[in-house]
PDB file of C-alpha atoms in Angstrom:
ATOM      1  CA  MET A 158      74.161 -30.176  55.869  1.00  0.00           C
ATOM      2  CA  LYS A 159      72.098 -28.642  58.686  1.00  0.00           C
ATOM      3  CA  PHE A 160      73.933 -25.344  58.235  1.00  0.00           C
ATOM      4  CA  ILE A 161      73.112 -25.159  54.538  1.00  0.00           C
ATOM      5  CA  GLY A 162      69.406 -25.725  55.265  1.00  0.00           C
ATOM      6  CA  ALA A 163      69.434 -23.011  57.943  1.00  0.00           C
ATOM      7  CA  ILE A 164      71.180 -20.573  55.602  1.00  0.00           C
ATOM      8  CA  VAL A 165      68.689 -21.284  52.808  1.00  0.00           C
ATOM      9  CA  VAL A 166      65.721 -20.781  55.153  1.00  0.00           C
ATOM     10  CA  ALA A 167      67.231 -17.533  56.481  1.00  0.00           C
ATOM     11  CA  LEU A 168      67.760 -16.233  52.939  1.00  0.00           C
ATOM     12  CA  VAL A 169      64.195 -17.093  51.919  1.00  0.00           C
ATOM     13  CA  VAL A 170      62.774 -15.368  55.021  1.00  0.00           C
ATOM     14  CA  MET A 171      64.955 -12.289  54.428  1.00  0.00           C
ATOM     15  CA  LEU A 172      63.944 -12.044  50.748  1.00  0.00           C
ATOM     16  CA  ALA A 173      60.263 -12.494  51.602  1.00  0.00           C
ATOM     17  CA  PHE A 174      60.510  -9.784  54.289  1.00  0.00           C
ATOM     18  CA  ARG A 175      62.246  -7.351  51.915  1.00  0.00           C
ATOM     19  CA  SER A 176      59.842  -7.958  49.062  1.00  0.00           C
ATOM     20  CA  LEU A 177      56.622  -8.057  51.100  1.00  0.00           C
ATOM     21  CA  VAL A 178      57.072  -5.925  54.233  1.00  0.00           C
ATOM     22  CA  MET A 179      59.903  -3.397  54.128  1.00  0.00           C
ATOM     23  CA  THR A 180      62.819  -2.451  51.951  1.00  0.00           C
ATOM     24  CA  VAL A 181      65.746  -0.052  52.228  1.00  0.00           C
ATOM     25  CA  CYS A 182      66.434   2.700  49.679  1.00  0.00           C
ATOM     26  CA  THR A 183      69.410   5.049  49.439  1.00  0.00           C
ATOM     27  CA  VAL A 184      68.873   8.785  48.935  1.00  0.00           C
ATOM     28  CA  GLU A 185      71.244   9.960  46.234  1.00  0.00           C
ATOM     29  CA  GLY A 186      70.190  13.540  45.505  1.00  0.00           C
ATOM     30  CA  ARG A 187      69.697  16.686  47.536  1.00  0.00           C
ATOM     31  CA  GLY A 188      66.098  17.359  46.477  1.00  0.00           C
ATOM     32  CA  LEU A 189      64.601  16.474  49.872  1.00  0.00           C
ATOM     33  CA  GLU A 190      66.979  18.359  52.155  1.00  0.00           C
ATOM     34  CA  PRO A 191      66.796  19.011  55.086  1.00  0.00           C
ATOM     35  CA  VAL A 192      64.484  16.034  55.776  1.00  0.00           C
ATOM     36  CA  PHE A 193      66.537  13.529  53.777  1.00  0.00           C
ATOM     37  CA  GLN A 194      70.191  14.001  52.905  1.00  0.00           C
ATOM     38  CA  ALA A 195      72.366  12.352  50.283  1.00  0.00           C
ATOM     39  CA  GLY A 196      73.586   9.030  51.668  1.00  0.00           C
ATOM     40  CA  ASP A 197      70.585   8.382  53.942  1.00  0.00           C
ATOM     41  CA  ARG A 198      69.472   4.745  54.037  1.00  0.00           C
ATOM     42  CA  VAL A 199      65.687   4.948  54.325  1.00  0.00           C
ATOM     43  CA  VAL A 200      63.285   2.174  55.369  1.00  0.00           C
ATOM     44  CA  VAL A 201      60.223   2.024  53.098  1.00  0.00           C
ATOM     45  CA  ASN A 202      57.092   0.367  54.493  1.00  0.00           C
ATOM     46  CA  ARG A 203      55.554  -1.616  51.618  1.00  0.00           C
ATOM     47  CA  TRP A 204      52.288  -2.146  53.572  1.00  0.00           C
ATOM     48  CA  SER A 205      51.615   1.554  54.252  1.00  0.00           C
ATOM     49  CA  TYR A 206      49.293   1.893  51.222  1.00  0.00           C
ATOM     50  CA  GLY A 207      48.553  -1.791  50.794  1.00  0.00           C
ATOM     51  CA  LEU A 208      50.736  -4.524  49.365  1.00  0.00           C
ATOM     52  CA  ARG A 209      51.071  -4.340  45.572  1.00  0.00           C
ATOM     53  CA  THR A 210      50.066  -7.447  43.664  1.00  0.00           C
ATOM     54  CA  GLY A 211      50.713  -8.014  39.977  1.00  0.00           C
ATOM     55  CA  GLU A 212      51.164  -5.428  37.249  1.00  0.00           C
ATOM     56  CA  LYS A 213      49.069  -4.275  34.335  1.00  0.00           C
ATOM     57  CA  GLY A 214      49.766  -6.497  31.378  1.00  0.00           C
ATOM     58  CA  SER A 215      51.259  -9.335  33.441  1.00  0.00           C
ATOM     59  CA  LEU A 216      49.828 -12.695  34.418  1.00  0.00           C
ATOM     60  CA  PHE A 217      48.209 -11.161  37.512  1.00  0.00           C
ATOM     61  CA  ASP A 218      46.413  -7.825  37.272  1.00  0.00           C
ATOM     62  CA  TYR A 219      47.502  -4.911  39.442  1.00  0.00           C
ATOM     63  CA  GLY A 220      45.838  -4.607  42.835  1.00  0.00           C
ATOM     64  CA  ARG A 221      46.516  -3.821  46.479  1.00  0.00           C
ATOM     65  CA  ILE A 222      45.858  -5.964  49.530  1.00  0.00           C
ATOM     66  CA  CYS A 223      44.583  -3.936  52.537  1.00  0.00           C
ATOM     67  CA  LYS A 224      44.577  -0.710  50.486  1.00  0.00           C
ATOM     68  CA  GLN A 225      45.118   2.546  52.424  1.00  0.00           C
ATOM     69  CA  GLU A 226      44.848   6.116  51.164  1.00  0.00           C
ATOM     70  CA  VAL A 227      47.911   8.211  50.345  1.00  0.00           C
ATOM     71  CA  LYS A 228      48.000  11.495  52.292  1.00  0.00           C
ATOM     72  CA  LYS A 229      49.377  14.847  51.208  1.00  0.00           C
ATOM     73  CA  GLY A 230      52.765  15.468  52.754  1.00  0.00           C
ATOM     74  CA  ASP A 231      53.737  11.786  52.928  1.00  0.00           C
ATOM     75  CA  PHE A 232      57.231  10.954  51.711  1.00  0.00           C
ATOM     76  CA  ILE A 233      56.623   8.254  49.138  1.00  0.00           C
ATOM     77  CA  ALA A 234      58.966   5.827  47.422  1.00  0.00           C
ATOM     78  CA  PHE A 235      57.938   5.096  43.846  1.00  0.00           C
ATOM     79  CA  GLU A 236      59.380   3.742  40.612  1.00  0.00           C
ATOM     80  CA  ASP A 237      59.901   6.014  37.644  1.00  0.00           C
ATOM     81  CA  SER A 238      59.191   4.799  34.106  1.00  0.00           C
ATOM     82  CA  LEU A 239      62.700   3.281  33.885  1.00  0.00           C
ATOM     83  CA  GLY A 240      62.367   1.337  37.146  1.00  0.00           C
ATOM     84  CA  ALA A 241      64.593   3.568  39.321  1.00  0.00           C
ATOM     85  CA  VAL A 242      63.295   4.135  42.862  1.00  0.00           C
ATOM     86  CA  LEU A 243      62.718   7.767  43.871  1.00  0.00           C
ATOM     87  CA  ILE A 244      61.459   9.368  47.072  1.00  0.00           C
ATOM     88  CA  CYS A 245      59.340  12.534  46.917  1.00  0.00           C
ATOM     89  CA  ARG A 246      56.693  14.328  48.975  1.00  0.00           C
ATOM     90  CA  CYS A 247      53.089  13.843  47.831  1.00  0.00           C
ATOM     91  CA  ALA A 248      51.653  17.250  46.894  1.00  0.00           C
ATOM     92  CA  GLY A 249      48.588  16.262  44.861  1.00  0.00           C
ATOM     93  CA  LEU A 250      45.977  13.537  45.224  1.00  0.00           C
ATOM     94  CA  PRO A 251      43.406  12.254  42.718  1.00  0.00           C
ATOM     95  CA  GLY A 252      40.837  15.009  42.223  1.00  0.00           C
ATOM     96  CA  ASP A 253      43.199  17.874  43.145  1.00  0.00           C
ATOM     97  CA  THR A 254      43.975  20.747  40.824  1.00  0.00           C
ATOM     98  CA  ILE A 255      47.648  21.709  40.699  1.00  0.00           C
ATOM     99  CA  GLU A 256      48.701  25.202  39.608  1.00  0.00           C
ATOM    100  CA  LYS A 257      52.436  25.708  39.258  1.00  0.00           C
ATOM    101  CA  ASN A 258      54.502  28.308  37.458  1.00  0.00           C
ATOM    102  CA  ILE A 259      56.682  25.527  36.076  1.00  0.00           C
ATOM    103  CA  VAL A 260      53.742  23.741  34.464  1.00  0.00           C
ATOM    104  CA  PRO A 261      51.948  25.829  31.844  1.00  0.00           C
ATOM    105  CA  GLY A 262      48.283  26.325  32.678  1.00  0.00           C
ATOM    106  CA  VAL A 263      46.332  24.251  35.135  1.00  0.00           C
ATOM    107  CA  VAL A 264      47.047  20.556  35.617  1.00  0.00           C
ATOM    108  CA  ASN A 265      44.347  18.302  37.003  1.00  0.00           C
ATOM    109  CA  CYS A 266      44.946  15.107  39.027  1.00  0.00           C
ATOM    110  CA  ALA A 267      41.314  14.096  38.547  1.00  0.00           C
ATOM    111  CA  ASP A 268      42.247  10.973  36.627  1.00  0.00           C
ATOM    112  CA  GLN A 269      41.787   8.075  38.986  1.00  0.00           C
ATOM    113  CA  ASP A 270      44.827   7.022  41.016  1.00  0.00           C
ATOM    114  CA  TYR A 271      47.335   9.614  39.760  1.00  0.00           C
ATOM    115  CA  TYR A 272      49.520  11.617  42.161  1.00  0.00           C
ATOM    116  CA  TRP A 273      51.673  14.747  41.951  1.00  0.00           C
ATOM    117  CA  MET A 274      55.052  14.369  43.687  1.00  0.00           C
ATOM    118  CA  GLU A 275      57.381  17.228  44.586  1.00  0.00           C
ATOM    119  CA  SER A 276      60.859  17.544  46.006  1.00  0.00           C
ATOM    120  CA  LEU A 277      61.581  20.048  48.750  1.00  0.00           C
ATOM    121  CA  GLY A 278      64.500  21.586  46.867  1.00  0.00           C
ATOM    122  CA  LYS A 279      63.789  23.443  43.644  1.00  0.00           C
ATOM    123  CA  ASN A 280      67.206  23.008  41.969  1.00  0.00           C
ATOM    124  CA  ASN A 281      67.547  20.058  39.595  1.00  0.00           C
ATOM    125  CA  ALA A 282      65.206  17.867  41.641  1.00  0.00           C
ATOM    126  CA  THR A 283      63.513  14.963  39.890  1.00  0.00           C
ATOM    127  CA  ASP A 284      59.802  15.023  40.650  1.00  0.00           C
ATOM    128  CA  SER A 285      56.462  15.389  38.853  1.00  0.00           C
ATOM    129  CA  ARG A 286      57.644  18.585  37.183  1.00  0.00           C
ATOM    130  CA  GLN A 287      59.899  16.349  35.061  1.00  0.00           C
ATOM    131  CA  LEU A 288      58.159  12.968  35.345  1.00  0.00           C
ATOM    132  CA  GLY A 289      54.505  14.017  35.131  1.00  0.00           C
ATOM    133  CA  PHE A 290      51.783  12.351  37.139  1.00  0.00           C
ATOM    134  CA  ILE A 291      52.696   9.196  39.062  1.00  0.00           C
ATOM    135  CA  PRO A 292      50.161   6.356  38.793  1.00  0.00           C
ATOM    136  CA  GLU A 293      49.273   4.485  41.967  1.00  0.00           C
ATOM    137  CA  GLU A 294      50.659   1.233  40.576  1.00  0.00           C
ATOM    138  CA  ARG A 295      54.204   2.686  40.718  1.00  0.00           C
ATOM    139  CA  ILE A 296      53.981   3.602  44.422  1.00  0.00           C
ATOM    140  CA  ILE A 297      56.062   1.226  46.544  1.00  0.00           C
ATOM    141  CA  GLY A 298      55.314   2.618  50.001  1.00  0.00           C
ATOM    142  CA  ARG A 299      55.937   5.335  52.569  1.00  0.00           C
ATOM    143  CA  ALA A 300      59.414   6.302  53.738  1.00  0.00           C
ATOM    144  CA  CYS A 301      59.100   5.751  57.480  1.00  0.00           C
ATOM    145  CA  LEU A 302      62.588   5.716  59.040  1.00  0.00           C
ATOM    146  CA  ILE A 303      66.123   6.878  58.338  1.00  0.00           C
ATOM    147  CA  LEU A 304      68.341   3.978  59.394  1.00  0.00           C
ATOM    148  CA  TYR A 305      71.665   5.767  59.029  1.00  0.00           C
ATOM    149  CA  ASN A 306      73.639   8.013  56.716  1.00  0.00           C
ATOM    150  CA  HIS A 307      76.815   6.984  54.977  1.00  0.00           C
ATOM    151  CA  ALA A 308      78.580   9.451  52.702  1.00  0.00           C
ATOM    152  CA  PRO A 309      78.823   7.725  49.313  1.00  0.00           C
ATOM    153  CA  GLU A 310      82.328   8.986  48.535  1.00  0.00           C
ATOM    154  CA  THR A 311      83.899   7.541  51.691  1.00  0.00           C
ATOM    155  CA  ALA A 312      85.185   4.081  52.580  1.00  0.00           C
ATOM    156  CA  PHE A 313      82.836   1.499  54.103  1.00  0.00           C
ATOM    157  CA  TRP A 314      84.186   1.886  57.664  1.00  0.00           C
ATOM    158  CA  ARG A 315      84.125   5.708  57.547  1.00  0.00           C
ATOM    159  CA  GLY A 316      81.628   8.389  56.642  1.00  0.00           C
ATOM    160  CA  TYR A 317      78.792   7.545  59.031  1.00  0.00           C
ATOM    161  CA  MET A 318      76.939  10.527  60.530  1.00  0.00           C
ATOM    162  CA  LYS A 319      76.155   9.955  64.223  1.00  0.00           C
ATOM    163  CA  ASP A 320      73.304  12.464  64.229  1.00  0.00           C
ATOM    164  CA  ARG A 321      71.496  10.670  61.352  1.00  0.00           C
ATOM    165  CA  ILE A 322      70.847   7.266  62.960  1.00  0.00           C
ATOM    166  CA  LEU A 323      67.265   5.982  63.465  1.00  0.00           C
ATOM    167  CA  LEU A 324      65.449   9.236  62.650  1.00  0.00           C
ATOM    168  CA  LEU A 325      61.789   9.663  61.763  1.00  0.00           C
ATOM    169  CA  PRO A 326      61.218  11.874  58.682  1.00  0.00           C
TER     170      PRO A 326
END
């Protein structure tokens, strides 16, 4: 019975840590090469811009505890409109004007708490050119460490890249 209690406590602590402090995301595309490669397991710091609380339209309104500013050039993990987690580089902050050949005319980030995210690669990368502006409430945190890389098409015990272990982006 003691073992079951210890396992339950360990699971609760692990889930609290993953939901409140840090989480791990897997890079699936090649849009951020050479910084991130397909198969990288990336640690995302949920406290880097303040801990998200609630959501618009839910029981608790959206807010951030210990809010910090997003900086241009940060690699940010965020949720798209379908709930998938993406990682992109922040290229536009609230108040910036973005001029891109891909976007007709001039696009303005002046609306409060909207960000422009870009991939490093220009071929078939999912970023603000396809998704539009990213509201602050969708930002999860900053990608702060590459734990390791495991090629997705290989077996569990193979496919690890020795030169992609514990790297800073």
